[in-house]
Amino acid sequence: MGDSYVTFLVLGIVLVVVDGQLIYHSGKGYLRRAAYDDEQASGMMKLTAVLFHLVVLGLLAIVSIIEVETGDAVKNVVVKLGVVLLLLALAHGATMAILARIRDRQMQQQLADQMAEEHRIYEERQEERQAHIGEPRPAPKIESPYSPNK
């Protein structure tokens, strides 16, 4: 039990850390494209990556104590790693869904801000037009056919 248990934990931890790093680095770029600056994207991804690691490492700890008896120590590790990989895939998918939701909200907020700014500019122009309606217009210049410039 000892060697296969340690082997399982080491392999499981390596898988979790590698996947967590992939999520962190690709997620930063994903969020930057949604108008987050580098600092915001890094902060959001650090929080997301920590949550991912805690959840999946907790699942790994739980799976590690489950007894699997196939009659072969290597098969036991393979079965448990299979379960961990499936849980890792579910956690990865859930994390991607969370990032997509964060990105969508940011893009919606950016669009709403842009529309509000365009509306503000439109209103200002309307007010300027209204202010000019009451002002007298300068008389147009009419040139006489008899003017000396010709």
JSON list of C-alpha atoms in Angstrom, two decimals:
[
{"chain": "A", "resi": 1, "resn": "MET", "atom": "CA", "xyz": [0.00, 0.00, 0.00]},
{"chain": "A", "resi": 2, "resn": "GLY", "atom": "CA", "xyz": [2.82, 2.43, 0.84]},
{"chain": "A", "resi": 3, "resn": "ASP", "atom": "CA", "xyz": [4.63, 2.70, -2.50]},
{"chain": "A", "resi": 4, "resn": "SER", "atom": "CA", "xyz": [1.49, 2.73, -4.64]},
{"chain": "A", "resi": 5, "resn": "TYR", "atom": "CA", "xyz": [-0.10, 5.29, -2.31]},
{"chain": "A", "resi": 6, "resn": "VAL", "atom": "CA", "xyz": [2.89, 7.65, -2.63]},
{"chain": "A", "resi": 7, "resn": "THR", "atom": "CA", "xyz": [3.07, 7.07, -6.39]},
{"chain": "A", "resi": 8, "resn": "PHE", "atom": "CA", "xyz": [-0.61, 7.92, -6.73]},
{"chain": "A", "resi": 9, "resn": "LEU", "atom": "CA", "xyz": [-0.27, 11.12, -4.68]},
{"chain": "A", "resi": 10, "resn": "VAL", "atom": "CA", "xyz": [2.84, 12.30, -6.53]},
{"chain": "A", "resi": 11, "resn": "LEU", "atom": "CA", "xyz": [1.29, 11.67, -9.95]},
{"chain": "A", "resi": 12, "resn": "GLY", "atom": "CA", "xyz": [-2.00, 13.25, -8.87]},
{"chain": "A", "resi": 13, "resn": "ILE", "atom": "CA", "xyz": [-0.32, 16.37, -7.47]},
{"chain": "A", "resi": 14, "resn": "VAL", "atom": "CA", "xyz": [1.78, 16.77, -10.63]},
{"chain": "A", "resi": 15, "resn": "LEU", "atom": "CA", "xyz": [-1.36, 16.53, -12.80]},
{"chain": "A", "resi": 16, "resn": "VAL", "atom": "CA", "xyz": [-3.21, 19.08, -10.68]},
{"chain": "A", "resi": 17, "resn": "VAL", "atom": "CA", "xyz": [-0.32, 21.56, -10.63]},
{"chain": "A", "resi": 18, "resn": "VAL", "atom": "CA", "xyz": [0.29, 21.29, -14.38]},
{"chain": "A", "resi": 19, "resn": "ASP", "atom": "CA", "xyz": [-3.39, 21.78, -15.20]},
{"chain": "A", "resi": 20, "resn": "GLY", "atom": "CA", "xyz": [-3.65, 24.65, -12.71]},
{"chain": "A", "resi": 21, "resn": "GLN", "atom": "CA", "xyz": [-0.71, 26.41, -14.34]},
{"chain": "A", "resi": 22, "resn": "LEU", "atom": "CA", "xyz": [-2.24, 25.95, -17.79]},
{"chain": "A", "resi": 23, "resn": "ILE", "atom": "CA", "xyz": [-5.49, 27.45, -16.55]},
{"chain": "A", "resi": 24, "resn": "TYR", "atom": "CA", "xyz": [-3.68, 30.36, -14.89]},
{"chain": "A", "resi": 25, "resn": "HIS", "atom": "CA", "xyz": [-1.54, 31.36, -17.86]},
{"chain": "A", "resi": 26, "resn": "SER", "atom": "CA", "xyz": [-4.13, 30.89, -20.59]},
{"chain": "A", "resi": 27, "resn": "GLY", "atom": "CA", "xyz": [-6.83, 32.47, -18.42]},
{"chain": "A", "resi": 28, "resn": "LYS", "atom": "CA", "xyz": [-4.84, 35.69, -18.05]},
{"chain": "A", "resi": 29, "resn": "GLY", "atom": "CA", "xyz": [-4.73, 36.14, -21.82]},
{"chain": "A", "resi": 30, "resn": "TYR", "atom": "CA", "xyz": [-8.39, 35.23, -22.08]},
{"chain": "A", "resi": 31, "resn": "LEU", "atom": "CA", "xyz": [-9.38, 37.88, -19.55]},
{"chain": "A", "resi": 32, "resn": "ARG", "atom": "CA", "xyz": [-7.05, 40.50, -21.06]},
{"chain": "A", "resi": 33, "resn": "ARG", "atom": "CA", "xyz": [-8.96, 40.20, -24.32]},
{"chain": "A", "resi": 34, "resn": "ALA", "atom": "CA", "xyz": [-12.09, 41.14, -22.37]},
{"chain": "A", "resi": 35, "resn": "ALA", "atom": "CA", "xyz": [-10.68, 44.59, -21.50]},
{"chain": "A", "resi": 36, "resn": "TYR", "atom": "CA", "xyz": [-9.09, 43.61, -18.21]},
{"chain": "A", "resi": 37, "resn": "ASP", "atom": "CA", "xyz": [-5.68, 45.19, -17.77]},
{"chain": "A", "resi": 38, "resn": "ASP", "atom": "CA", "xyz": [-2.69, 42.99, -16.82]},
{"chain": "A", "resi": 39, "resn": "GLU", "atom": "CA", "xyz": [-3.07, 43.62, -13.10]},
{"chain": "A", "resi": 40, "resn": "GLN", "atom": "CA", "xyz": [-6.81, 42.88, -13.05]},
{"chain": "A", "resi": 41, "resn": "ALA", "atom": "CA", "xyz": [-6.39, 39.76, -15.17]},
{"chain": "A", "resi": 42, "resn": "SER", "atom": "CA", "xyz": [-3.54, 38.49, -12.98]},
{"chain": "A", "resi": 43, "resn": "GLY", "atom": "CA", "xyz": [-5.48, 39.10, -9.79]},
{"chain": "A", "resi": 44, "resn": "MET", "atom": "CA", "xyz": [-8.62, 37.43, -11.09]},
{"chain": "A", "resi": 45, "resn": "MET", "atom": "CA", "xyz": [-6.63, 34.44, -12.36]},
{"chain": "A", "resi": 46, "resn": "LYS", "atom": "CA", "xyz": [-4.71, 34.04, -9.10]},
{"chain": "A", "resi": 47, "resn": "LEU", "atom": "CA", "xyz": [-7.98, 33.79, -7.22]},
{"chain": "A", "resi": 48, "resn": "THR", "atom": "CA", "xyz": [-9.41, 31.38, -9.77]},
{"chain": "A", "resi": 49, "resn": "ALA", "atom": "CA", "xyz": [-6.26, 29.22, -9.83]},
{"chain": "A", "resi": 50, "resn": "VAL", "atom": "CA", "xyz": [-6.14, 29.02, -6.03]},
{"chain": "A", "resi": 51, "resn": "LEU", "atom": "CA", "xyz": [-9.78, 27.91, -5.95]},
{"chain": "A", "resi": 52, "resn": "PHE", "atom": "CA", "xyz": [-9.10, 25.33, -8.67]},
{"chain": "A", "resi": 53, "resn": "HIS", "atom": "CA", "xyz": [-6.05, 23.93, -6.83]},
{"chain": "A", "resi": 54, "resn": "LEU", "atom": "CA", "xyz": [-7.84, 23.73, -3.47]},
{"chain": "A", "resi": 55, "resn": "VAL", "atom": "CA", "xyz": [-10.87, 21.96, -4.91]},
{"chain": "A", "resi": 56, "resn": "VAL", "atom": "CA", "xyz": [-8.94, 19.46, -6.99]},
{"chain": "A", "resi": 57, "resn": "LEU", "atom": "CA", "xyz": [-6.30, 18.76, -4.33]},
{"chain": "A", "resi": 58, "resn": "GLY", "atom": "CA", "xyz": [-9.15, 18.14, -1.88]},
{"chain": "A", "resi": 59, "resn": "LEU", "atom": "CA", "xyz": [-10.72, 15.68, -4.32]},
{"chain": "A", "resi": 60, "resn": "LEU", "atom": "CA", "xyz": [-7.31, 14.03, -4.77]},
{"chain": "A", "resi": 61, "resn": "ALA", "atom": "CA", "xyz": [-6.98, 13.62, -0.99]},
{"chain": "A", "resi": 62, "resn": "ILE", "atom": "CA", "xyz": [-10.40, 12.00, -0.80]},
{"chain": "A", "resi": 63, "resn": "VAL", "atom": "CA", "xyz": [-9.71, 9.65, -3.72]},
{"chain": "A", "resi": 64, "resn": "SER", "atom": "CA", "xyz": [-6.33, 8.73, -2.19]},
{"chain": "A", "resi": 65, "resn": "ILE", "atom": "CA", "xyz": [-7.94, 7.09, 0.84]},
{"chain": "A", "resi": 66, "resn": "ILE", "atom": "CA", "xyz": [-10.47, 5.07, -1.14]},
{"chain": "A", "resi": 67, "resn": "GLU", "atom": "CA", "xyz": [-9.50, 1.39, -1.28]},
{"chain": "A", "resi": 68, "resn": "VAL", "atom": "CA", "xyz": [-9.38, -0.09, -4.76]},
{"chain": "A", "resi": 69, "resn": "GLU", "atom": "CA", "xyz": [-8.63, -3.79, -5.06]},
{"chain": "A", "resi": 70, "resn": "THR", "atom": "CA", "xyz": [-7.91, -5.09, -8.53]},
{"chain": "A", "resi": 71, "resn": "GLY", "atom": "CA", "xyz": [-5.36, -7.63, -7.34]},
{"chain": "A", "resi": 72, "resn": "ASP", "atom": "CA", "xyz": [-2.45, -5.63, -8.72]},
{"chain": "A", "resi": 73, "resn": "ALA", "atom": "CA", "xyz": [-0.88, -2.53, -7.14]},
{"chain": "A", "resi": 74, "resn": "VAL", "atom": "CA", "xyz": [-0.20, -0.91, -10.54]},
{"chain": "A", "resi": 75, "resn": "LYS", "atom": "CA", "xyz": [-3.81, -1.41, -11.62]},
{"chain": "A", "resi": 76, "resn": "ASN", "atom": "CA", "xyz": [-4.98, 0.10, -8.34]},
{"chain": "A", "resi": 77, "resn": "VAL", "atom": "CA", "xyz": [-2.96, 3.27, -9.07]},
{"chain": "A", "resi": 78, "resn": "VAL", "atom": "CA", "xyz": [-4.22, 3.38, -12.66]},
{"chain": "A", "resi": 79, "resn": "VAL", "atom": "CA", "xyz": [-7.88, 3.10, -11.57]},
{"chain": "A", "resi": 80, "resn": "LYS", "atom": "CA", "xyz": [-7.45, 5.84, -8.98]},
{"chain": "A", "resi": 81, "resn": "LEU", "atom": "CA", "xyz": [-5.60, 8.06, -11.47]},
{"chain": "A", "resi": 82, "resn": "GLY", "atom": "CA", "xyz": [-8.44, 7.51, -13.92]},
{"chain": "A", "resi": 83, "resn": "VAL", "atom": "CA", "xyz": [-10.90, 8.78, -11.34]},
{"chain": "A", "resi": 84, "resn": "VAL", "atom": "CA", "xyz": [-8.64, 11.76, -10.59]},
{"chain": "A", "resi": 85, "resn": "LEU", "atom": "CA", "xyz": [-8.34, 12.57, -14.31]},
{"chain": "A", "resi": 86, "resn": "LEU", "atom": "CA", "xyz": [-12.12, 12.54, -14.68]},
{"chain": "A", "resi": 87, "resn": "LEU", "atom": "CA", "xyz": [-12.51, 14.80, -11.66]},
{"chain": "A", "resi": 88, "resn": "LEU", "atom": "CA", "xyz": [-9.74, 17.03, -13.01]},
{"chain": "A", "resi": 89, "resn": "ALA", "atom": "CA", "xyz": [-11.56, 17.29, -16.34]},
{"chain": "A", "resi": 90, "resn": "LEU", "atom": "CA", "xyz": [-14.80, 18.27, -14.55]},
{"chain": "A", "resi": 91, "resn": "ALA", "atom": "CA", "xyz": [-12.97, 20.88, -12.46]},
{"chain": "A", "resi": 92, "resn": "HIS", "atom": "CA", "xyz": [-11.20, 22.21, -15.55]},
{"chain": "A", "resi": 93, "resn": "GLY", "atom": "CA", "xyz": [-14.50, 22.53, -17.41]},
{"chain": "A", "resi": 94, "resn": "ALA", "atom": "CA", "xyz": [-16.14, 24.25, -14.45]},
{"chain": "A", "resi": 95, "resn": "THR", "atom": "CA", "xyz": [-13.22, 26.68, -14.22]},
{"chain": "A", "resi": 96, "resn": "MET", "atom": "CA", "xyz": [-13.49, 27.47, -17.92]},
{"chain": "A", "resi": 97, "resn": "ALA", "atom": "CA", "xyz": [-17.22, 28.11, -17.49]},
{"chain": "A", "resi": 98, "resn": "ILE", "atom": "CA", "xyz": [-16.49, 30.47, -14.59]},
{"chain": "A", "resi": 99, "resn": "LEU", "atom": "CA", "xyz": [-13.90, 32.35, -16.66]},
{"chain": "A", "resi": 100, "resn": "ALA", "atom": "CA", "xyz": [-16.32, 32.61, -19.59]},
{"chain": "A", "resi": 101, "resn": "ARG", "atom": "CA", "xyz": [-18.95, 34.07, -17.28]},
{"chain": "A", "resi": 102, "resn": "ILE", "atom": "CA", "xyz": [-16.46, 36.58, -15.82]},
{"chain": "A", "resi": 103, "resn": "ARG", "atom": "CA", "xyz": [-15.34, 37.56, -19.32]},
{"chain": "A", "resi": 104, "resn": "ASP", "atom": "CA", "xyz": [-18.93, 37.92, -20.59]},
{"chain": "A", "resi": 105, "resn": "ARG", "atom": "CA", "xyz": [-19.86, 40.15, -17.66]},
{"chain": "A", "resi": 106, "resn": "GLN", "atom": "CA", "xyz": [-16.82, 42.34, -18.25]},
{"chain": "A", "resi": 107, "resn": "MET", "atom": "CA", "xyz": [-17.61, 42.65, -21.96]},
{"chain": "A", "resi": 108, "resn": "GLN", "atom": "CA", "xyz": [-21.24, 43.50, -21.18]},
{"chain": "A", "resi": 109, "resn": "GLN", "atom": "CA", "xyz": [-20.11, 46.14, -18.70]},
{"chain": "A", "resi": 110, "resn": "GLN", "atom": "CA", "xyz": [-17.69, 47.57, -21.25]},
{"chain": "A", "resi": 111, "resn": "LEU", "atom": "CA", "xyz": [-20.44, 47.71, -23.88]},
{"chain": "A", "resi": 112, "resn": "ALA", "atom": "CA", "xyz": [-22.84, 49.35, -21.42]},
{"chain": "A", "resi": 113, "resn": "ASP", "atom": "CA", "xyz": [-20.18, 51.94, -20.49]},
{"chain": "A", "resi": 114, "resn": "GLN", "atom": "CA", "xyz": [-19.50, 52.64, -24.16]},
{"chain": "A", "resi": 115, "resn": "MET", "atom": "CA", "xyz": [-23.20, 53.05, -24.92]},
{"chain": "A", "resi": 116, "resn": "ALA", "atom": "CA", "xyz": [-23.63, 55.36, -21.91]},
{"chain": "A", "resi": 117, "resn": "GLU", "atom": "CA", "xyz": [-20.70, 57.49, -23.09]},
{"chain": "A", "resi": 118, "resn": "GLU", "atom": "CA", "xyz": [-22.12, 57.70, -26.61]},
{"chain": "A", "resi": 119, "resn": "HIS", "atom": "CA", "xyz": [-25.52, 58.67, -25.19]},
{"chain": "A", "resi": 120, "resn": "ARG", "atom": "CA", "xyz": [-23.90, 61.36, -23.01]},
{"chain": "A", "resi": 121, "resn": "ILE", "atom": "CA", "xyz": [-22.11, 62.81, -26.06]},
{"chain": "A", "resi": 122, "resn": "TYR", "atom": "CA", "xyz": [-25.36, 62.70, -28.04]},
{"chain": "A", "resi": 123, "resn": "GLU", "atom": "CA", "xyz": [-27.23, 64.53, -25.26]},
{"chain": "A", "resi": 124, "resn": "GLU", "atom": "CA", "xyz": [-24.53, 67.20, -25.04]},
{"chain": "A", "resi": 125, "resn": "ARG", "atom": "CA", "xyz": [-24.76, 67.81, -28.78]},
{"chain": "A", "resi": 126, "resn": "GLN", "atom": "CA", "xyz": [-28.54, 68.02, -28.58]},
{"chain": "A", "resi": 127, "resn": "GLU", "atom": "CA", "xyz": [-28.26, 70.59, -25.79]},
{"chain": "A", "resi": 128, "resn": "GLU", "atom": "CA", "xyz": [-25.77, 72.61, -27.85]},
{"chain": "A", "resi": 129, "resn": "ARG", "atom": "CA", "xyz": [-28.14, 72.58, -30.82]},
{"chain": "A", "resi": 130, "resn": "GLN", "atom": "CA", "xyz": [-31.03, 73.68, -28.61]},
{"chain": "A", "resi": 131, "resn": "ALA", "atom": "CA", "xyz": [-28.94, 76.53, -27.20]},
{"chain": "A", "resi": 132, "resn": "HIS", "atom": "CA", "xyz": [-28.10, 77.78, -30.70]},
{"chain": "A", "resi": 133, "resn": "ILE", "atom": "CA", "xyz": [-31.72, 77.79, -31.89]},
{"chain": "A", "resi": 134, "resn": "GLY", "atom": "CA", "xyz": [-32.55, 80.99, -29.99]},
{"chain": "A", "resi": 135, "resn": "GLU", "atom": "CA", "xyz": [-29.44, 82.85, -31.15]},
{"chain": "A", "resi": 136, "resn": "PRO", "atom": "CA", "xyz": [-29.73, 85.19, -34.13]},
{"chain": "A", "resi": 137, "resn": "ARG", "atom": "CA", "xyz": [-27.99, 83.93, -37.22]},
{"chain": "A", "resi": 138, "resn": "PRO", "atom": "CA", "xyz": [-25.59, 86.16, -39.07]},
{"chain": "A", "resi": 139, "resn": "ALA", "atom": "CA", "xyz": [-27.00, 87.52, -42.29]},
{"chain": "A", "resi": 140, "resn": "PRO", "atom": "CA", "xyz": [-25.69, 85.76, -45.36]},
{"chain": "A", "resi": 141, "resn": "LYS", "atom": "CA", "xyz": [-23.35, 87.76, -47.51]},
{"chain": "A", "resi": 142, "resn": "ILE", "atom": "CA", "xyz": [-24.88, 88.61, -50.83]},
{"chain": "A", "resi": 143, "resn": "GLU", "atom": "CA", "xyz": [-22.61, 89.98, -53.43]},
{"chain": "A", "resi": 144, "resn": "SER", "atom": "CA", "xyz": [-23.90, 92.47, -55.91]},
{"chain": "A", "resi": 145, "resn": "PRO", "atom": "CA", "xyz": [-23.24, 91.77, -59.56]},
{"chain": "A", "resi": 146, "resn": "TYR", "atom": "CA", "xyz": [-21.96, 95.34, -59.64]},
{"chain": "A", "resi": 147, "resn": "SER", "atom": "CA", "xyz": [-19.35, 94.81, -56.92]},
{"chain": "A", "resi": 148, "resn": "PRO", "atom": "CA", "xyz": [-15.90, 96.12, -57.81]},
{"chain": "A", "resi": 149, "resn": "ASN", "atom": "CA", "xyz": [-14.21, 92.72, -57.15]},
{"chain": "A", "resi": 150, "resn": "LYS", "atom": "CA", "xyz": [-15.28, 91.35, -60.50]}
]
